[in-house]
PDB file of C-alpha atoms in Angstrom:
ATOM      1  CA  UNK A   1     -91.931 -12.011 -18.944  1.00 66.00           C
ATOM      2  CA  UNK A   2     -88.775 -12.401 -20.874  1.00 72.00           C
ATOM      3  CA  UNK A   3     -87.476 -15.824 -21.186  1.00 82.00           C
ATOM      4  CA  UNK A   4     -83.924 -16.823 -20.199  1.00 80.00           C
ATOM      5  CA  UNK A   5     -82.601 -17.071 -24.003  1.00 82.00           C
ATOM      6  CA  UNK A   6     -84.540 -13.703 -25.173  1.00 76.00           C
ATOM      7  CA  UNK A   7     -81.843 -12.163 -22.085  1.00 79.00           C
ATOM      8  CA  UNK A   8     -79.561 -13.900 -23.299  1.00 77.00           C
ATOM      9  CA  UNK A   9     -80.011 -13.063 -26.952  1.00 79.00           C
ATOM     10  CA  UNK A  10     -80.723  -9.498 -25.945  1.00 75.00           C
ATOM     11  CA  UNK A  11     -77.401  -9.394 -23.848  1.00 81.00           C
ATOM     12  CA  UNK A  12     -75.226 -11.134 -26.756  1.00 84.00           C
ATOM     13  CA  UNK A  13     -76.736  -8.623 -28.875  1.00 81.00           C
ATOM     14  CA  UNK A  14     -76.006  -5.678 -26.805  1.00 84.00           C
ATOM     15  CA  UNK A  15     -72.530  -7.110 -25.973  1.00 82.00           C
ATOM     16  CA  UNK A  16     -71.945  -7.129 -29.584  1.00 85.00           C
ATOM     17  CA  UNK A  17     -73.141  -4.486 -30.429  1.00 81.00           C
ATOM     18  CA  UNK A  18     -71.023  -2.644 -28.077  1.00 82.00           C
ATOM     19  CA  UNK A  19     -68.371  -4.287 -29.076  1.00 82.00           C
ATOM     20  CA  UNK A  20     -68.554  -3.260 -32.658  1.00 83.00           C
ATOM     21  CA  UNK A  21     -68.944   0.148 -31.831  1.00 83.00           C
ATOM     22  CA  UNK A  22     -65.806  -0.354 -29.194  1.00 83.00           C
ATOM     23  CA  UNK A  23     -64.097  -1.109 -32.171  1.00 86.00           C
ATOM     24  CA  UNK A  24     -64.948   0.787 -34.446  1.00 86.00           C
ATOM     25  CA  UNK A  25     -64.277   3.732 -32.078  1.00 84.00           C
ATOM     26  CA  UNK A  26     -60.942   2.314 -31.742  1.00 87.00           C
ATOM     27  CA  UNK A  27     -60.467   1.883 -34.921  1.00 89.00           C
ATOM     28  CA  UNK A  28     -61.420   5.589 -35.692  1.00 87.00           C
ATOM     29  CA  UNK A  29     -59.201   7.296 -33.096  1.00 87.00           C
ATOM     30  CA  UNK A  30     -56.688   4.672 -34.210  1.00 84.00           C
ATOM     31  CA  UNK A  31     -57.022   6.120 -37.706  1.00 86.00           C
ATOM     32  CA  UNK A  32     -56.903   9.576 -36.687  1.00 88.00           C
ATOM     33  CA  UNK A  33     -53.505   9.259 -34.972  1.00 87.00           C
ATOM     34  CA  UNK A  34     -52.415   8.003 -37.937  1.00 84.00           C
ATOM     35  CA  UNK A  35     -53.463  10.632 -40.477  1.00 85.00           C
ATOM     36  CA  UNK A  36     -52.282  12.625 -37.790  1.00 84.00           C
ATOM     37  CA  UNK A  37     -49.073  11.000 -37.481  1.00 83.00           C
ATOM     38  CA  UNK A  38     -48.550  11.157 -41.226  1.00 83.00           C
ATOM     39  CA  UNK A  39     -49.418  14.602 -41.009  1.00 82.00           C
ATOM     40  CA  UNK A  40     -47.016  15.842 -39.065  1.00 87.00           C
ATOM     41  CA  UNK A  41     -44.478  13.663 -40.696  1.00 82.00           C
ATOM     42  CA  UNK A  42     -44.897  15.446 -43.957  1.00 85.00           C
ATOM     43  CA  UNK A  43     -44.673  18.801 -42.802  1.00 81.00           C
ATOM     44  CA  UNK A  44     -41.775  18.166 -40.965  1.00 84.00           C
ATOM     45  CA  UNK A  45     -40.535  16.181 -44.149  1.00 85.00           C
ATOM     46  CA  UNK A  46     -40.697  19.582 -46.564  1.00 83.00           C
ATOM     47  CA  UNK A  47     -39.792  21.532 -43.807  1.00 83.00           C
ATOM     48  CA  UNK A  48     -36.441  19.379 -43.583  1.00 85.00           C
ATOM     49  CA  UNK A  49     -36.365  19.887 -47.796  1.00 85.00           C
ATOM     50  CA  UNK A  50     -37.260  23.526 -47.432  1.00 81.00           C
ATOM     51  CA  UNK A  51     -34.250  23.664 -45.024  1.00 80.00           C
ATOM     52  CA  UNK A  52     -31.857  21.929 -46.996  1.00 84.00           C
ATOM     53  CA  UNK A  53     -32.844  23.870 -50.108  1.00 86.00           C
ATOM     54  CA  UNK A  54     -32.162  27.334 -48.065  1.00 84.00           C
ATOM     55  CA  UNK A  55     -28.825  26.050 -46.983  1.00 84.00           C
ATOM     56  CA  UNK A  56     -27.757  25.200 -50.447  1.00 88.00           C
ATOM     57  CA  UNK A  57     -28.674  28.480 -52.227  1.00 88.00           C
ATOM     58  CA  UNK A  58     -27.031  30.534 -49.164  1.00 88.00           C
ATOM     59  CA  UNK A  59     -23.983  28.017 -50.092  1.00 89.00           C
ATOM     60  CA  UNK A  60     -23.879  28.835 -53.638  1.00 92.00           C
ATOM     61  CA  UNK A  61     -24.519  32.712 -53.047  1.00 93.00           C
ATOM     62  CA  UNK A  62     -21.584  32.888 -50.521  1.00 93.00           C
ATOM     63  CA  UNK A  63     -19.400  30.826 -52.998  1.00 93.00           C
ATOM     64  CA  UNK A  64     -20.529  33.527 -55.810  1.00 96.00           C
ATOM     65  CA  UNK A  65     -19.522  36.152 -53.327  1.00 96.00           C
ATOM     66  CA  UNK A  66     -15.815  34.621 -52.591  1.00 95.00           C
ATOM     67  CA  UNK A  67     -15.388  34.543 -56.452  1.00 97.00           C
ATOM     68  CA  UNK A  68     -16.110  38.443 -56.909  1.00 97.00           C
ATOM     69  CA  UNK A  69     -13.899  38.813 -53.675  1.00 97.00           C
ATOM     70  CA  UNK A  70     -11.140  37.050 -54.995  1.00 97.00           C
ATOM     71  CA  UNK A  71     -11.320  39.241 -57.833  1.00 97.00           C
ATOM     72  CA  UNK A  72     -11.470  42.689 -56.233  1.00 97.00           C
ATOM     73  CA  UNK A  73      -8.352  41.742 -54.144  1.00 97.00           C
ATOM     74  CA  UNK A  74      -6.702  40.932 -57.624  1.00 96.00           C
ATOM     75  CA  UNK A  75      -7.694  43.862 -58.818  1.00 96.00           C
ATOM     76  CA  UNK A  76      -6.785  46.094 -56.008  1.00 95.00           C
ATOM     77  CA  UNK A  77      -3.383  44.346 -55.265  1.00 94.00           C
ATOM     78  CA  UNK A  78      -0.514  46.452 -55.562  1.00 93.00           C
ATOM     79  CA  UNK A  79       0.668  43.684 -58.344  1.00 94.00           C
ATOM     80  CA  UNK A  80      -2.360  45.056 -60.260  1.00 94.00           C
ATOM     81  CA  UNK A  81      -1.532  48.799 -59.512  1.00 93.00           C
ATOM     82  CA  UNK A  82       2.247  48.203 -60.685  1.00 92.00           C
ATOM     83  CA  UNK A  83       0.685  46.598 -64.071  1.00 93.00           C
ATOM     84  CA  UNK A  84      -1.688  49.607 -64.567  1.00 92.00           C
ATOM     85  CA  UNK A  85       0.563  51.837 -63.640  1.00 89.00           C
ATOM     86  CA  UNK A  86       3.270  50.450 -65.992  1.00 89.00           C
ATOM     87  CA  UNK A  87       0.775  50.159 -69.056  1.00 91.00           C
ATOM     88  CA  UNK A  88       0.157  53.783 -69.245  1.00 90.00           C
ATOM     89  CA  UNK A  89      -3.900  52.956 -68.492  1.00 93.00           C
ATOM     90  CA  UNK A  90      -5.602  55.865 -69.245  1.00 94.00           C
ATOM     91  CA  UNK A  91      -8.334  57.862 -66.025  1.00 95.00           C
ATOM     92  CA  UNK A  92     -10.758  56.704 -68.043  1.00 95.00           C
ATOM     93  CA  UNK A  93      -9.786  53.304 -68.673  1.00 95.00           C
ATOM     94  CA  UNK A  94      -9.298  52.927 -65.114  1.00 96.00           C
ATOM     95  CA  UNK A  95     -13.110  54.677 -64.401  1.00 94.00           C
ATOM     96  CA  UNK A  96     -14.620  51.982 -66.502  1.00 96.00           C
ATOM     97  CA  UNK A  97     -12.665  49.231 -64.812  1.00 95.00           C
ATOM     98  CA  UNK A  98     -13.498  50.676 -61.562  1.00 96.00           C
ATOM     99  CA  UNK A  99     -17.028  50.779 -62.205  1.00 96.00           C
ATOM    100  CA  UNK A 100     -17.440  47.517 -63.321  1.00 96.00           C
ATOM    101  CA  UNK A 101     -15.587  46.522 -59.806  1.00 97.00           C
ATOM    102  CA  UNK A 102     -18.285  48.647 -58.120  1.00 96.00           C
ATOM    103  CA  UNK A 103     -21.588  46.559 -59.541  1.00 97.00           C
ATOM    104  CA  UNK A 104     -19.060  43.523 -58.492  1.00 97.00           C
ATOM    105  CA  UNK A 105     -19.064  44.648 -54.580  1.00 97.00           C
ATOM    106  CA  UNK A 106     -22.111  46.209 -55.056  1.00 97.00           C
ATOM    107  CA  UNK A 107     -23.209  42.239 -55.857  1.00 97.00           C
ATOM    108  CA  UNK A 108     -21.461  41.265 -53.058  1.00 97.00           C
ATOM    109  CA  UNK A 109     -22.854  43.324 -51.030  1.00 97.00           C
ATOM    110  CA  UNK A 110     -26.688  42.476 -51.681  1.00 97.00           C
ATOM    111  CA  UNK A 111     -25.506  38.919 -51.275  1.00 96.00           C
ATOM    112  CA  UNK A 112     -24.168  40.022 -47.750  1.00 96.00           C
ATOM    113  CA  UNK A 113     -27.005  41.825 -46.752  1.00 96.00           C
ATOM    114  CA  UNK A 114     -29.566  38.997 -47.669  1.00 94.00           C
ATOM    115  CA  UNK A 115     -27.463  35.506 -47.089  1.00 91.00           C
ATOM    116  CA  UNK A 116     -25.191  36.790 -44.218  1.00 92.00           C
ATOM    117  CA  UNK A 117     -25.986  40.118 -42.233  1.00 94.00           C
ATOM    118  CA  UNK A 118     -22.943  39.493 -39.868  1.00 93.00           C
ATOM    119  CA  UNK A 119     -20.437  40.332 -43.337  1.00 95.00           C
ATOM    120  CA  UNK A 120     -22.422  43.365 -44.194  1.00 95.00           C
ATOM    121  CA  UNK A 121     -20.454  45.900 -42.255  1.00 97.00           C
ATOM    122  CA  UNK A 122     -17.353  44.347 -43.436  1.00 97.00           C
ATOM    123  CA  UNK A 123     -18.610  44.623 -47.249  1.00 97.00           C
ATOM    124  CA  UNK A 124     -19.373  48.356 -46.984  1.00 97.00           C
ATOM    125  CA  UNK A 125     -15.977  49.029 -45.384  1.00 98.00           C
ATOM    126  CA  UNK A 126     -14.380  47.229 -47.966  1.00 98.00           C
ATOM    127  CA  UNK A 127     -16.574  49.028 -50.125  1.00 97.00           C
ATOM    128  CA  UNK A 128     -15.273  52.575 -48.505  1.00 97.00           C
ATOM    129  CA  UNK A 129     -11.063  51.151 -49.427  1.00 98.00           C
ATOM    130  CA  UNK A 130     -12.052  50.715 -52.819  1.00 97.00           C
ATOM    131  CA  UNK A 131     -13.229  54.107 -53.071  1.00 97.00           C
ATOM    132  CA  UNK A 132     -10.093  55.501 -51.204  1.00 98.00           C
ATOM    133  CA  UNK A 133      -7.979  53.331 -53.443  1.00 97.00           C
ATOM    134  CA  UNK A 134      -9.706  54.783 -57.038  1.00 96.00           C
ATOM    135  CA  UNK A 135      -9.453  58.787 -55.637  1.00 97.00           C
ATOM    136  CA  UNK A 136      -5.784  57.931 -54.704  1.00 97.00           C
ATOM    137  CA  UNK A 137      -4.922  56.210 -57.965  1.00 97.00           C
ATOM    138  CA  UNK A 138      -6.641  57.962 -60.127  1.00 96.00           C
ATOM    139  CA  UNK A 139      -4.253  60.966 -59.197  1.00 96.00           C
ATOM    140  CA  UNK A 140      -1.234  58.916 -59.931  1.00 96.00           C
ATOM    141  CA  UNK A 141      -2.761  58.326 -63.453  1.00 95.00           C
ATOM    142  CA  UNK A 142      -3.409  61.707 -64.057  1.00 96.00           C
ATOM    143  CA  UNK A 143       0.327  62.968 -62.994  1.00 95.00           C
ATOM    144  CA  UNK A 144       0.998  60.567 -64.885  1.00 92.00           C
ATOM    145  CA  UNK A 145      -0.906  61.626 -68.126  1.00 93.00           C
ATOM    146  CA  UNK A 146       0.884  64.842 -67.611  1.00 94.00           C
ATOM    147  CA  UNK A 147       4.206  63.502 -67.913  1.00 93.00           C
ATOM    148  CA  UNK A 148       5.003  64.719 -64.135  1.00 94.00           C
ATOM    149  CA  UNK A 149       7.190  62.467 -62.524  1.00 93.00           C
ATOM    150  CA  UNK A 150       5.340  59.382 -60.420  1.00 91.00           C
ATOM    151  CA  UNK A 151       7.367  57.192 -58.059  1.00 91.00           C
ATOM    152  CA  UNK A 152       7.123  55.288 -55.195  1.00 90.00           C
ATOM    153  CA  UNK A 153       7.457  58.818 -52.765  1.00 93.00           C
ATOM    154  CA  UNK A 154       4.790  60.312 -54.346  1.00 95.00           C
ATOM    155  CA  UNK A 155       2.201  60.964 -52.006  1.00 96.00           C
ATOM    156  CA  UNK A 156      -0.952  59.602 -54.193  1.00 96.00           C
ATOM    157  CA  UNK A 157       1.151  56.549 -55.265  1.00 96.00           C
ATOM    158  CA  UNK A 158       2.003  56.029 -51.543  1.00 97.00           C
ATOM    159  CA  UNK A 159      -1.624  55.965 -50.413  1.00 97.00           C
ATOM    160  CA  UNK A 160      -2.562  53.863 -53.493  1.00 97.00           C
ATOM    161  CA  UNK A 161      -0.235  51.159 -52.555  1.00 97.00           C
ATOM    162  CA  UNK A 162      -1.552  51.362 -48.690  1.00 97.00           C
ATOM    163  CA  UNK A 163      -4.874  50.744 -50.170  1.00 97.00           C
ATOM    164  CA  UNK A 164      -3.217  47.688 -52.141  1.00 96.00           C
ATOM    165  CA  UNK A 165      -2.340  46.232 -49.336  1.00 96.00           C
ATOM    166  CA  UNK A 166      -5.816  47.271 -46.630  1.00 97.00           C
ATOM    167  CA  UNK A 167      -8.025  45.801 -49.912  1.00 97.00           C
ATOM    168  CA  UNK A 168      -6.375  42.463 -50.212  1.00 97.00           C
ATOM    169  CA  UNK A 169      -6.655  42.066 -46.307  1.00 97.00           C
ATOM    170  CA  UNK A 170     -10.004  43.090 -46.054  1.00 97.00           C
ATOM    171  CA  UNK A 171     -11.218  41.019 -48.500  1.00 97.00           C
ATOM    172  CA  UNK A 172      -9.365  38.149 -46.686  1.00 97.00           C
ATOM    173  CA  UNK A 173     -11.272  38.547 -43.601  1.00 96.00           C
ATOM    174  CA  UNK A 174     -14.555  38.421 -45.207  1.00 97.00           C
ATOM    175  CA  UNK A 175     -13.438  35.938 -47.340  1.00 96.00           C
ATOM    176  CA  UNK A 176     -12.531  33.747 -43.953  1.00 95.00           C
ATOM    177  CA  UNK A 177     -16.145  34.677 -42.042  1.00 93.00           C
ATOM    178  CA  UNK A 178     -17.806  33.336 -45.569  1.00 93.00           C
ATOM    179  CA  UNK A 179     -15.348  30.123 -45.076  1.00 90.00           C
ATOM    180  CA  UNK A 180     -17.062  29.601 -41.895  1.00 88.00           C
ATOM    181  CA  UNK A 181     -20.419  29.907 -42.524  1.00 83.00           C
ATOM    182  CA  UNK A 182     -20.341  27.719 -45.386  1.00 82.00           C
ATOM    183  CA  UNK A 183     -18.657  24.924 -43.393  1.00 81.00           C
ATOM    184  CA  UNK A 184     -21.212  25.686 -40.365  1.00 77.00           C
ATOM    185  CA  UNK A 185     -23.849  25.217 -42.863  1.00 70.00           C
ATOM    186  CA  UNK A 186     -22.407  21.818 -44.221  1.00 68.00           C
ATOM    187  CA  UNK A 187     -21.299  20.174 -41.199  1.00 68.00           C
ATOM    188  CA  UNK A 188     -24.687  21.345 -39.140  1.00 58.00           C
ATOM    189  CA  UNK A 189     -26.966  20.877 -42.317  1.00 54.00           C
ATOM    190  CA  UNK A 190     -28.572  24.217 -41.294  1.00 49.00           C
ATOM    191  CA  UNK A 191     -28.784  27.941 -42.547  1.00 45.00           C
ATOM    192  CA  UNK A 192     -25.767  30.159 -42.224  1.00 45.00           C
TER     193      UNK A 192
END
């Protein structure tokens, strides 16, 4: 028979024994909430950097893009025209000014297409003026060439300048949609 101080022992020994292991269970799912904790915290952490990182190079893209827009409606402004116009530039002068225009909205345009879908549309009809402006233009520097008389009532030079104006306008409606998204993006810290 067990004496009264072997149960006793045998009970403080099995009470503390199950309370170590009580605790050190504890302690273990105690630990694992924390690592999990800590976890979750980091992804969320470079998830949050990831974010912010996204944001800022759509930023700068859309800023590159209202640069090269800024640009084209210089360039297509019937201020522009008038100075071509008036300094005798040659087709071909005006074919290699055009084309290096082009690779500028062409630029634009990828920027559209991969920063901001919703301008895309507007980019590829602004795209289309530009193209309507150069055809009509480029007839107005060719009379021109000639010697033929070119004034403000000749047809070419009339569709040129409405061109002059549609380019400028265009441009300042996607120019305005960029505006927005960039201040969405800043004020909301999130993607455009």
């Amino acid at each position: 028979m067990l004496t009264d101080s072997v149960i006793v022992a045998l009970i403080t020994g099995i009470s503390t024994l199950s309370g170590v292991g009580l605790t050190t269970l504890m302690q273990t799912i105690a630990t694992q909430r924390n690592q999990h904790f800590e976890a979750r915290k980091e992804v969320l952490r470079i998830k949050y950097e990831a974010s912010n990182q996204r944001s800022e190079l759509i930023r700068e893209k859309l800023e590159k893009a209202h640069i090269i827009l800024s640009e084209i409606s210089r360039e297509f402004s019937l201020t522009f025209m008038t100075i071509d116009w008036s300094d005798k530039m040659s087709p071909a002068n005006f074919h290699k000014k055009y084309r290096d225009l082009c690779s500028k909205a062409a630029e634009v345009q990828m920027i559209a297409d991969f920063y901001a879908p919703s301008i895309s549309e507007s980019v590829e009809e602004l795209y289309g003026l530009m193209n309507c402006y150069w055809g009509y233009f480029h007839v107005v520097l060719v009379i021109d060439q000639k010697g033929e008389k070119v004034d403000h009532t000749t047809p070419s030079y009339k569709e040129a300048a409405n061109y002059s104006r549609r380019i400028p306008s265009k441009v300042y409606e996607i120019k305005q949609n960029i505006g927005e998204k960039v201040h969405s993006a800043i004020n909301l810290g999130g993607t455009t």
